[in-house]
PDB file of C-alpha atoms in Angstrom:
ATOM      1  CA  MET A   1      70.493  84.042  83.842  1.00  0.00           C
ATOM      2  CA  THR A   2      73.715  83.987  85.854  1.00  0.00           C
ATOM      3  CA  VAL A   3      77.112  84.810  84.391  1.00  0.00           C
ATOM      4  CA  GLU A   4      80.359  84.146  86.193  1.00  0.00           C
ATOM      5  CA  VAL A   5      82.520  87.175  86.808  1.00  0.00           C
ATOM      6  CA  PRO A   6      85.620  86.857  84.611  1.00  0.00           C
ATOM      7  CA  ARG A   7      89.155  87.166  85.906  1.00  0.00           C
ATOM      8  CA  ARG A   8      91.565  89.803  84.695  1.00  0.00           C
ATOM      9  CA  ALA A   9      93.145  89.114  81.319  1.00  0.00           C
ATOM     10  CA  ALA A  10      96.841  88.318  81.533  1.00  0.00           C
ATOM     11  CA  ALA A  11      97.831  90.844  78.869  1.00  0.00           C
ATOM     12  CA  GLY A  12      97.577  94.581  79.185  1.00  0.00           C
ATOM     13  CA  GLY A  13     100.721  95.895  80.805  1.00  0.00           C
ATOM     14  CA  PHE A  14     101.362  98.647  83.315  1.00  0.00           C
ATOM     15  CA  GLN A  15      99.967 101.492  81.200  1.00  0.00           C
ATOM     16  CA  SER A  16      96.711  99.621  80.748  1.00  0.00           C
ATOM     17  CA  GLN A  17      96.481  99.186  84.510  1.00  0.00           C
ATOM     18  CA  ILE A  18      97.036 102.915  85.049  1.00  0.00           C
ATOM     19  CA  ASN A  19      94.286 103.729  82.540  1.00  0.00           C
ATOM     20  CA  VAL A  20      91.860 101.394  84.295  1.00  0.00           C
ATOM     21  CA  MET A  21      92.621 102.945  87.675  1.00  0.00           C
ATOM     22  CA  ALA A  22      92.258 106.491  86.341  1.00  0.00           C
ATOM     23  CA  ALA A  23      88.900 105.685  84.753  1.00  0.00           C
ATOM     24  CA  LEU A  24      87.619 104.015  87.925  1.00  0.00           C
ATOM     25  CA  PHE A  25      88.804 106.957  90.040  1.00  0.00           C
ATOM     26  CA  MET A  26      86.960 109.461  87.846  1.00  0.00           C
ATOM     27  CA  ARG A  27      83.855 107.266  87.907  1.00  0.00           C
ATOM     28  CA  GLU A  28      83.936 107.240  91.713  1.00  0.00           C
ATOM     29  CA  MET A  29      84.266 111.023  91.788  1.00  0.00           C
ATOM     30  CA  LEU A  30      81.358 111.546  89.396  1.00  0.00           C
ATOM     31  CA  THR A  31      79.174 108.982  91.140  1.00  0.00           C
ATOM     32  CA  ARG A  32      79.658 110.520  94.552  1.00  0.00           C
ATOM     33  CA  PHE A  33      79.767 114.235  93.755  1.00  0.00           C
ATOM     34  CA  GLY A  34      78.199 114.599  90.308  1.00  0.00           C
ATOM     35  CA  THR A  35      79.300 116.972  87.567  1.00  0.00           C
ATOM     36  CA  SER A  36      78.388 120.277  89.268  1.00  0.00           C
ATOM     37  CA  ARG A  37      80.938 122.504  90.953  1.00  0.00           C
ATOM     38  CA  THR A  38      78.899 122.393  94.137  1.00  0.00           C
ATOM     39  CA  GLY A  39      79.553 118.678  94.435  1.00  0.00           C
ATOM     40  CA  TYR A  40      83.305 119.163  94.319  1.00  0.00           C
ATOM     41  CA  VAL A  41      83.167 122.034  96.808  1.00  0.00           C
ATOM     42  CA  TRP A  42      81.246 119.740  99.139  1.00  0.00           C
ATOM     43  CA  LEU A  43      83.986 117.150  98.651  1.00  0.00           C
ATOM     44  CA  LEU A  44      86.236 119.302 100.855  1.00  0.00           C
ATOM     45  CA  ALA A  45      83.581 121.163 102.815  1.00  0.00           C
ATOM     46  CA  GLU A  46      81.929 118.128 104.393  1.00  0.00           C
ATOM     47  CA  PRO A  47      84.927 116.808 106.382  1.00  0.00           C
ATOM     48  CA  MET A  48      86.086 120.359 107.144  1.00  0.00           C
ATOM     49  CA  ILE A  49      82.696 121.275 108.633  1.00  0.00           C
ATOM     50  CA  LEU A  50      82.646 118.120 110.764  1.00  0.00           C
ATOM     51  CA  ALA A  51      86.205 118.623 112.016  1.00  0.00           C
ATOM     52  CA  THR A  52      85.598 122.325 112.685  1.00  0.00           C
ATOM     53  CA  ALA A  53      82.366 121.650 114.583  1.00  0.00           C
ATOM     54  CA  ILE A  54      84.008 119.099 116.877  1.00  0.00           C
ATOM     55  CA  SER A  55      86.984 121.381 117.490  1.00  0.00           C
ATOM     56  CA  THR A  56      84.672 124.297 118.307  1.00  0.00           C
ATOM     57  CA  MET A  57      82.711 122.179 120.805  1.00  0.00           C
ATOM     58  CA  HIS A  58      85.890 121.235 122.655  1.00  0.00           C
ATOM     59  CA  TYR A  59      87.065 124.860 122.601  1.00  0.00           C
ATOM     60  CA  ALA A  60      83.737 126.046 124.030  1.00  0.00           C
ATOM     61  CA  SER A  61      83.998 123.520 126.862  1.00  0.00           C
ATOM     62  CA  GLY A  62      86.858 125.582 128.292  1.00  0.00           C
ATOM     63  CA  HIS A  63      89.271 122.678 128.739  1.00  0.00           C
ATOM     64  CA  GLU A  64      92.831 123.779 128.024  1.00  0.00           C
ATOM     65  CA  LEU A  65      95.560 121.553 126.627  1.00  0.00           C
ATOM     66  CA  PRO A  66      99.030 121.262 128.202  1.00  0.00           C
ATOM     67  CA  ASN A  67     102.011 123.307 127.006  1.00  0.00           C
ATOM     68  CA  GLY A  68      99.845 125.721 125.053  1.00  0.00           C
ATOM     69  CA  LEU A  69      98.803 123.231 122.385  1.00  0.00           C
ATOM     70  CA  PRO A  70      96.322 124.892 119.990  1.00  0.00           C
ATOM     71  CA  ILE A  71      92.873 123.447 120.690  1.00  0.00           C
ATOM     72  CA  PHE A  72      91.511 123.777 117.153  1.00  0.00           C
ATOM     73  CA  LEU A  73      94.500 122.156 115.450  1.00  0.00           C
ATOM     74  CA  PHE A  74      94.765 119.403 118.078  1.00  0.00           C
ATOM     75  CA  TYR A  75      91.184 118.216 117.658  1.00  0.00           C
ATOM     76  CA  ALA A  76      90.909 118.875 113.928  1.00  0.00           C
ATOM     77  CA  MET A  77      94.048 116.857 113.247  1.00  0.00           C
ATOM     78  CA  GLY A  78      92.761 114.105 115.505  1.00  0.00           C
ATOM     79  CA  TYR A  79      89.360 113.839 113.862  1.00  0.00           C
ATOM     80  CA  THR A  80      90.346 114.239 110.193  1.00  0.00           C
ATOM     81  CA  PRO A  81      92.668 111.183 110.005  1.00  0.00           C
ATOM     82  CA  PHE A  82      90.060 109.132 111.879  1.00  0.00           C
ATOM     83  CA  LEU A  83      87.422 110.326 109.415  1.00  0.00           C
ATOM     84  CA  MET A  84      89.660 109.120 106.582  1.00  0.00           C
ATOM     85  CA  PHE A  85      90.101 105.738 108.254  1.00  0.00           C
ATOM     86  CA  ARG A  86      86.385 105.377 108.852  1.00  0.00           C
ATOM     87  CA  SER A  87      85.460 106.496 105.310  1.00  0.00           C
ATOM     88  CA  VAL A  88      87.905 104.081 103.691  1.00  0.00           C
ATOM     89  CA  VAL A  89      86.653 101.169 105.807  1.00  0.00           C
ATOM     90  CA  THR A  90      82.930 101.868 105.408  1.00  0.00           C
ATOM     91  CA  ARG A  91      82.881 102.917 101.755  1.00  0.00           C
ATOM     92  CA  GLY A  92      85.720 100.672 100.615  1.00  0.00           C
ATOM     93  CA  SER A  93      84.115  97.579 102.099  1.00  0.00           C
ATOM     94  CA  ASN A  94      81.092  98.194  99.842  1.00  0.00           C
ATOM     95  CA  ALA A  95      83.171  98.726  96.690  1.00  0.00           C
ATOM     96  CA  ILE A  96      82.553  95.211  95.365  1.00  0.00           C
ATOM     97  CA  LYS A  97      78.792  95.415  95.841  1.00  0.00           C
ATOM     98  CA  GLY A  98      78.634  98.886  94.297  1.00  0.00           C
ATOM     99  CA  ASN A  99      80.672  97.967  91.207  1.00  0.00           C
ATOM    100  CA  MET A 100      79.399  94.492  90.325  1.00  0.00           C
ATOM    101  CA  SER A 101      78.473  95.504  86.772  1.00  0.00           C
ATOM    102  CA  LEU A 102      82.062  96.646  86.094  1.00  0.00           C
ATOM    103  CA  LEU A 103      83.480  93.277  87.064  1.00  0.00           C
ATOM    104  CA  PHE A 104      82.136  91.775  83.832  1.00  0.00           C
ATOM    105  CA  HIS A 105      85.130  93.422  82.118  1.00  0.00           C
ATOM    106  CA  SER A 106      88.126  91.121  82.374  1.00  0.00           C
ATOM    107  CA  ARG A 107      90.585  94.018  82.707  1.00  0.00           C
ATOM    108  CA  ILE A 108      88.954  95.173  85.954  1.00  0.00           C
ATOM    109  CA  SER A 109      89.824  93.289  89.131  1.00  0.00           C
ATOM    110  CA  LEU A 110      88.375  93.456  92.639  1.00  0.00           C
ATOM    111  CA  LEU A 111      91.560  95.171  93.776  1.00  0.00           C
ATOM    112  CA  ASP A 112      91.098  97.857  91.103  1.00  0.00           C
ATOM    113  CA  VAL A 113      87.638  98.907  92.272  1.00  0.00           C
ATOM    114  CA  MET A 114      88.739  98.937  95.906  1.00  0.00           C
ATOM    115  CA  LEU A 115      91.890 100.936  95.223  1.00  0.00           C
ATOM    116  CA  ALA A 116      89.982 103.528  93.200  1.00  0.00           C
ATOM    117  CA  ARG A 117      87.355 104.088  95.884  1.00  0.00           C
ATOM    118  CA  ASN A 118      89.808 104.100  98.781  1.00  0.00           C
ATOM    119  CA  LEU A 119      92.227 106.386  96.968  1.00  0.00           C
ATOM    120  CA  MET A 120      89.452 108.941  96.533  1.00  0.00           C
ATOM    121  CA  GLU A 121      88.788 108.992 100.281  1.00  0.00           C
ATOM    122  CA  VAL A 122      92.507 109.391 101.015  1.00  0.00           C
ATOM    123  CA  VAL A 123      92.858 112.269  98.545  1.00  0.00           C
ATOM    124  CA  ILE A 124      89.916 114.070 100.188  1.00  0.00           C
ATOM    125  CA  CYS A 125      91.433 113.690 103.649  1.00  0.00           C
ATOM    126  CA  CYS A 126      94.889 114.831 102.541  1.00  0.00           C
ATOM    127  CA  ALA A 127      93.362 117.921 100.930  1.00  0.00           C
ATOM    128  CA  VAL A 128      91.543 118.786 104.164  1.00  0.00           C
ATOM    129  CA  VAL A 129      94.703 118.218 106.221  1.00  0.00           C
ATOM    130  CA  THR A 130      96.614 120.516 103.858  1.00  0.00           C
ATOM    131  CA  VAL A 131      93.981 123.246 104.297  1.00  0.00           C
ATOM    132  CA  PHE A 132      94.040 122.962 108.098  1.00  0.00           C
ATOM    133  CA  LEU A 133      97.828 123.036 108.258  1.00  0.00           C
ATOM    134  CA  THR A 134      98.019 125.987 105.868  1.00  0.00           C
ATOM    135  CA  ILE A 135      95.543 127.994 107.951  1.00  0.00           C
ATOM    136  CA  SER A 136      97.398 127.126 111.164  1.00  0.00           C
ATOM    137  CA  SER A 137     100.744 128.061 109.627  1.00  0.00           C
ATOM    138  CA  VAL A 138      99.672 131.347 108.029  1.00  0.00           C
ATOM    139  CA  PHE A 139      97.387 132.719 110.736  1.00  0.00           C
ATOM    140  CA  PHE A 140      98.664 131.109 113.953  1.00  0.00           C
ATOM    141  CA  GLY A 141     102.312 130.307 113.210  1.00  0.00           C
ATOM    142  CA  GLU A 142     101.804 126.586 113.941  1.00  0.00           C
ATOM    143  CA  VAL A 143     104.076 124.637 111.586  1.00  0.00           C
ATOM    144  CA  PRO A 144     104.432 120.825 111.840  1.00  0.00           C
ATOM    145  CA  GLU A 145     107.652 119.868 113.606  1.00  0.00           C
ATOM    146  CA  GLN A 146     108.251 116.866 111.316  1.00  0.00           C
ATOM    147  CA  PRO A 147     106.242 117.121 108.067  1.00  0.00           C
ATOM    148  CA  GLY A 148     107.778 113.944 106.635  1.00  0.00           C
ATOM    149  CA  LEU A 149     106.711 111.914 109.659  1.00  0.00           C
ATOM    150  CA  LEU A 150     103.189 113.353 109.386  1.00  0.00           C
ATOM    151  CA  VAL A 151     102.972 112.247 105.749  1.00  0.00           C
ATOM    152  CA  ALA A 152     104.169 108.793 106.800  1.00  0.00           C
ATOM    153  CA  GLY A 153     101.548 108.665 109.541  1.00  0.00           C
ATOM    154  CA  LEU A 154      98.724 109.536 107.153  1.00  0.00           C
ATOM    155  CA  LEU A 155     100.011 106.970 104.658  1.00  0.00           C
ATOM    156  CA  MET A 156     100.117 104.253 107.312  1.00  0.00           C
ATOM    157  CA  SER A 157      96.592 105.126 108.408  1.00  0.00           C
ATOM    158  CA  ALA A 158      95.412 104.842 104.789  1.00  0.00           C
ATOM    159  CA  LEU A 159      97.142 101.482 104.284  1.00  0.00           C
ATOM    160  CA  LEU A 160      95.734 100.167 107.551  1.00  0.00           C
ATOM    161  CA  ALA A 161      92.208 101.161 106.507  1.00  0.00           C
ATOM    162  CA  HIS A 162      92.683  99.771 102.993  1.00  0.00           C
ATOM    163  CA  GLY A 163      93.732  96.385 104.337  1.00  0.00           C
ATOM    164  CA  LEU A 164      90.790  96.258 106.740  1.00  0.00           C
ATOM    165  CA  SER A 165      88.342  97.301 103.992  1.00  0.00           C
ATOM    166  CA  MET A 166      89.563  94.424 101.775  1.00  0.00           C
ATOM    167  CA  VAL A 167      89.095  91.946 104.616  1.00  0.00           C
ATOM    168  CA  ILE A 168      85.557  93.178 105.316  1.00  0.00           C
ATOM    169  CA  ALA A 169      84.632  93.313 101.617  1.00  0.00           C
ATOM    170  CA  SER A 170      85.764  89.719 101.208  1.00  0.00           C
ATOM    171  CA  LEU A 171      83.751  88.631 104.230  1.00  0.00           C
ATOM    172  CA  GLN A 172      80.636  90.345 102.880  1.00  0.00           C
ATOM    173  CA  VAL A 173      80.757  88.204  99.751  1.00  0.00           C
ATOM    174  CA  VAL A 174      80.406  85.103 101.939  1.00  0.00           C
ATOM    175  CA  LEU A 175      78.480  86.539 104.917  1.00  0.00           C
ATOM    176  CA  GLU A 176      76.087  89.307 103.865  1.00  0.00           C
ATOM    177  CA  TRP A 177      75.183  90.215 107.451  1.00  0.00           C
ATOM    178  CA  VAL A 178      78.740  91.508 108.030  1.00  0.00           C
ATOM    179  CA  GLU A 179      77.710  94.680 106.162  1.00  0.00           C
ATOM    180  CA  HIS A 180      75.394  95.664 109.031  1.00  0.00           C
ATOM    181  CA  LEU A 181      78.243  95.555 111.548  1.00  0.00           C
ATOM    182  CA  VAL A 182      80.657  97.878 109.747  1.00  0.00           C
ATOM    183  CA  HIS A 183      79.118 101.244 110.716  1.00  0.00           C
ATOM    184  CA  PRO A 184      78.652 100.392 114.425  1.00  0.00           C
ATOM    185  CA  PHE A 185      82.152  98.928 114.509  1.00  0.00           C
ATOM    186  CA  THR A 186      83.791 102.082 113.126  1.00  0.00           C
ATOM    187  CA  TYR A 187      81.791 104.350 115.459  1.00  0.00           C
ATOM    188  CA  LEU A 188      82.764 102.256 118.486  1.00  0.00           C
ATOM    189  CA  MET A 189      86.420 102.450 117.491  1.00  0.00           C
ATOM    190  CA  MET A 190      86.553 106.221 118.012  1.00  0.00           C
ATOM    191  CA  PRO A 191      86.693 106.293 121.841  1.00  0.00           C
ATOM    192  CA  PHE A 192      89.322 103.535 121.836  1.00  0.00           C
ATOM    193  CA  SER A 193      91.568 105.147 119.191  1.00  0.00           C
ATOM    194  CA  ALA A 194      92.920 108.212 121.057  1.00  0.00           C
ATOM    195  CA  THR A 195      91.216 110.455 118.527  1.00  0.00           C
ATOM    196  CA  PHE A 196      90.470 113.254 121.017  1.00  0.00           C
ATOM    197  CA  TYR A 197      92.898 112.588 123.868  1.00  0.00           C
ATOM    198  CA  MET A 198      96.569 111.848 124.531  1.00  0.00           C
ATOM    199  CA  LEU A 199      97.773 108.581 126.007  1.00  0.00           C
ATOM    200  CA  ASP A 200      99.962 110.532 128.410  1.00  0.00           C
ATOM    201  CA  SER A 201      96.793 111.618 130.228  1.00  0.00           C
ATOM    202  CA  MET A 202      95.659 108.002 130.744  1.00  0.00           C
ATOM    203  CA  PRO A 203      96.557 105.743 133.719  1.00  0.00           C
ATOM    204  CA  PRO A 204      99.391 103.311 132.853  1.00  0.00           C
ATOM    205  CA  GLY A 205      97.114 100.250 132.825  1.00  0.00           C
ATOM    206  CA  THR A 206      94.594 101.899 130.501  1.00  0.00           C
ATOM    207  CA  ARG A 207      97.415 103.140 128.290  1.00  0.00           C
ATOM    208  CA  GLU A 208      98.811  99.639 127.846  1.00  0.00           C
ATOM    209  CA  LEU A 209      95.401  98.301 126.843  1.00  0.00           C
ATOM    210  CA  LEU A 210      94.805 101.106 124.342  1.00  0.00           C
ATOM    211  CA  LEU A 211      98.196 100.505 122.712  1.00  0.00           C
ATOM    212  CA  TRP A 212      96.911  97.168 121.393  1.00  0.00           C
ATOM    213  CA  ASN A 213      94.851  99.249 118.935  1.00  0.00           C
ATOM    214  CA  PRO A 214      97.034 100.194 115.934  1.00  0.00           C
ATOM    215  CA  LEU A 215      94.992 103.367 115.336  1.00  0.00           C
ATOM    216  CA  VAL A 216      96.199 104.695 118.678  1.00  0.00           C
ATOM    217  CA  HIS A 217      99.771 104.498 117.379  1.00  0.00           C
ATOM    218  CA  VAL A 218      98.732 106.447 114.267  1.00  0.00           C
ATOM    219  CA  HIS A 219      97.188 109.304 116.250  1.00  0.00           C
ATOM    220  CA  GLU A 220     100.069 109.497 118.683  1.00  0.00           C
ATOM    221  CA  LEU A 221     102.578 109.520 115.808  1.00  0.00           C
ATOM    222  CA  ASN A 222     100.677 112.285 113.999  1.00  0.00           C
ATOM    223  CA  ARG A 223     100.559 114.455 117.116  1.00  0.00           C
ATOM    224  CA  TRP A 224     104.283 114.016 117.675  1.00  0.00           C
ATOM    225  CA  ALA A 225     104.921 114.941 114.031  1.00  0.00           C
ATOM    226  CA  ILE A 226     102.854 118.131 114.408  1.00  0.00           C
ATOM    227  CA  PHE A 227     103.676 119.320 117.953  1.00  0.00           C
ATOM    228  CA  GLY A 228     107.033 117.703 118.695  1.00  0.00           C
ATOM    229  CA  ASP A 229     108.311 117.696 122.280  1.00  0.00           C
ATOM    230  CA  ARG A 230     105.409 119.798 123.530  1.00  0.00           C
ATOM    231  CA  LEU A 231     103.763 116.467 124.305  1.00  0.00           C
ATOM    232  CA  VAL A 232     104.717 112.917 125.244  1.00  0.00           C
ATOM    233  CA  ALA A 233     103.775 110.430 122.524  1.00  0.00           C
ATOM    234  CA  TYR A 234     103.529 106.650 122.653  1.00  0.00           C
ATOM    235  CA  TYR A 235     103.798 104.805 119.342  1.00  0.00           C
ATOM    236  CA  ASP A 236     105.627 101.903 117.743  1.00  0.00           C
ATOM    237  CA  ILE A 237     106.133 102.083 113.971  1.00  0.00           C
ATOM    238  CA  SER A 238     107.158  98.429 113.715  1.00  0.00           C
ATOM    239  CA  TYR A 239     103.888  97.403 115.409  1.00  0.00           C
ATOM    240  CA  LEU A 240     101.952  99.555 112.936  1.00  0.00           C
ATOM    241  CA  LEU A 241     103.776  98.087 109.947  1.00  0.00           C
ATOM    242  CA  ALA A 242     103.075  94.558 111.186  1.00  0.00           C
ATOM    243  CA  TRP A 243      99.333  95.325 111.290  1.00  0.00           C
ATOM    244  CA  ILE A 244      99.462  96.941 107.842  1.00  0.00           C
ATOM    245  CA  LEU A 245     101.291  93.991 106.304  1.00  0.00           C
ATOM    246  CA  GLY A 246      99.036  91.451 107.988  1.00  0.00           C
ATOM    247  CA  LEU A 247      95.736  93.121 107.067  1.00  0.00           C
ATOM    248  CA  ASN A 248      96.742  93.774 103.461  1.00  0.00           C
ATOM    249  CA  LEU A 249      98.001  90.225 102.883  1.00  0.00           C
ATOM    250  CA  LEU A 250      94.847  88.841 104.487  1.00  0.00           C
ATOM    251  CA  GLY A 251      92.726  91.204 102.405  1.00  0.00           C
ATOM    252  CA  LEU A 252      94.414  90.238  99.129  1.00  0.00           C
ATOM    253  CA  ALA A 253      93.963  86.559  99.959  1.00  0.00           C
ATOM    254  CA  GLY A 254      90.325  87.250 100.783  1.00  0.00           C
ATOM    255  CA  LEU A 255      89.732  88.924  97.402  1.00  0.00           C
ATOM    256  CA  ARG A 256      91.169  85.881  95.623  1.00  0.00           C
ATOM    257  CA  VAL A 257      88.787  83.644  97.541  1.00  0.00           C
ATOM    258  CA  ALA A 258      85.835  85.974  96.971  1.00  0.00           C
ATOM    259  CA  ARG A 259      86.211  86.373  93.186  1.00  0.00           C
ATOM    260  CA  PRO A 260      85.023  82.878  92.170  1.00  0.00           C
ATOM    261  CA  ARG A 261      81.971  83.285  94.431  1.00  0.00           C
ATOM    262  CA  LEU A 262      80.740  86.379  92.586  1.00  0.00           C
ATOM    263  CA  SER A 263      78.225  86.252  89.769  1.00  0.00           C
ATOM    264  CA  LEU A 264      76.329  88.756  87.612  1.00  0.00           C
ATOM    265  CA  SER A 265      72.624  88.072  87.593  1.00  0.00           C
ATOM    266  CA  ASP A 266      70.013  89.796  85.463  1.00  0.00           C
TER     267      ASP A 266
END
C-alpha cells in the first residue's frame, strides 16, 4: 500500500509552528545522542576532540604563524566552522529520508524536518566555538577583535550550508545516487576552502581561483573577526549573501518540487 505524503494544513498559526519545531529538535537530539548524560557530553566532546587533534598536529609540525598568531586557536577556529558546514550538509541532506514517517502528519513540512536537524548541528558548533574562545580568553588573553562580525560569519556559514543541504535533499528524492556523492564532495571541499591556511600566503592567481568558493570568504571573515589587523583577509560579504540567497531560494523551490514525489509505503 502506498499513501501520498500530505501537505501542511493551512491552519495552525505561529505558535503551532514553534511547537512543531521544538518537538522535532528534541527528537533529533534524542535520536542522535540518546537519553543518557554521556550522549550529551559527547555532543560537545566529539567536535572538540577533532578540532584539538588537528590543532595539536599542526603545532607539533613546528610551523609558526605570522605576527604571533596562536596556533591552537587559528586551526581550531578554522576547523570547527568547516565541521559545522560539513555536518549540516551531510546530515541535513538526509533529513527527508530519515524522517519519512513524520511526514504523514500534515502539520510537519519538509522544511520543518530540515530546519530542526540543521539547527541542532549549528547549536553544537556554536557551543564548541564558545568553549574555545572562552579558554583562549581566560588562559591566553586572546579575545576576538570583532565578536559581532564573528557571529555574523558563523550565521552566514550556517545559512550557506542549510541552503546547500536543501538542494541536495531535493535532488536525492529524484536521483537516489546523489546520496553517495555527498560525503566525498564535502571532504574534497576542505583543501579548497582555506580551512587551514590564509589566502595571503597563496600566489595571486591561486588566490583569485579560491575566492570563487564562498566558504573561503567565510573562513577569511572569521579570522579577521578574531585576529583583526594581525593578518590580511580577503572576503566579500555581498558575494557571500548572494550565494546564501541563491542556494536557499533554490533549495526551497526544490522542496516544493520534491514533496509531491514522496510517498509512504508499508
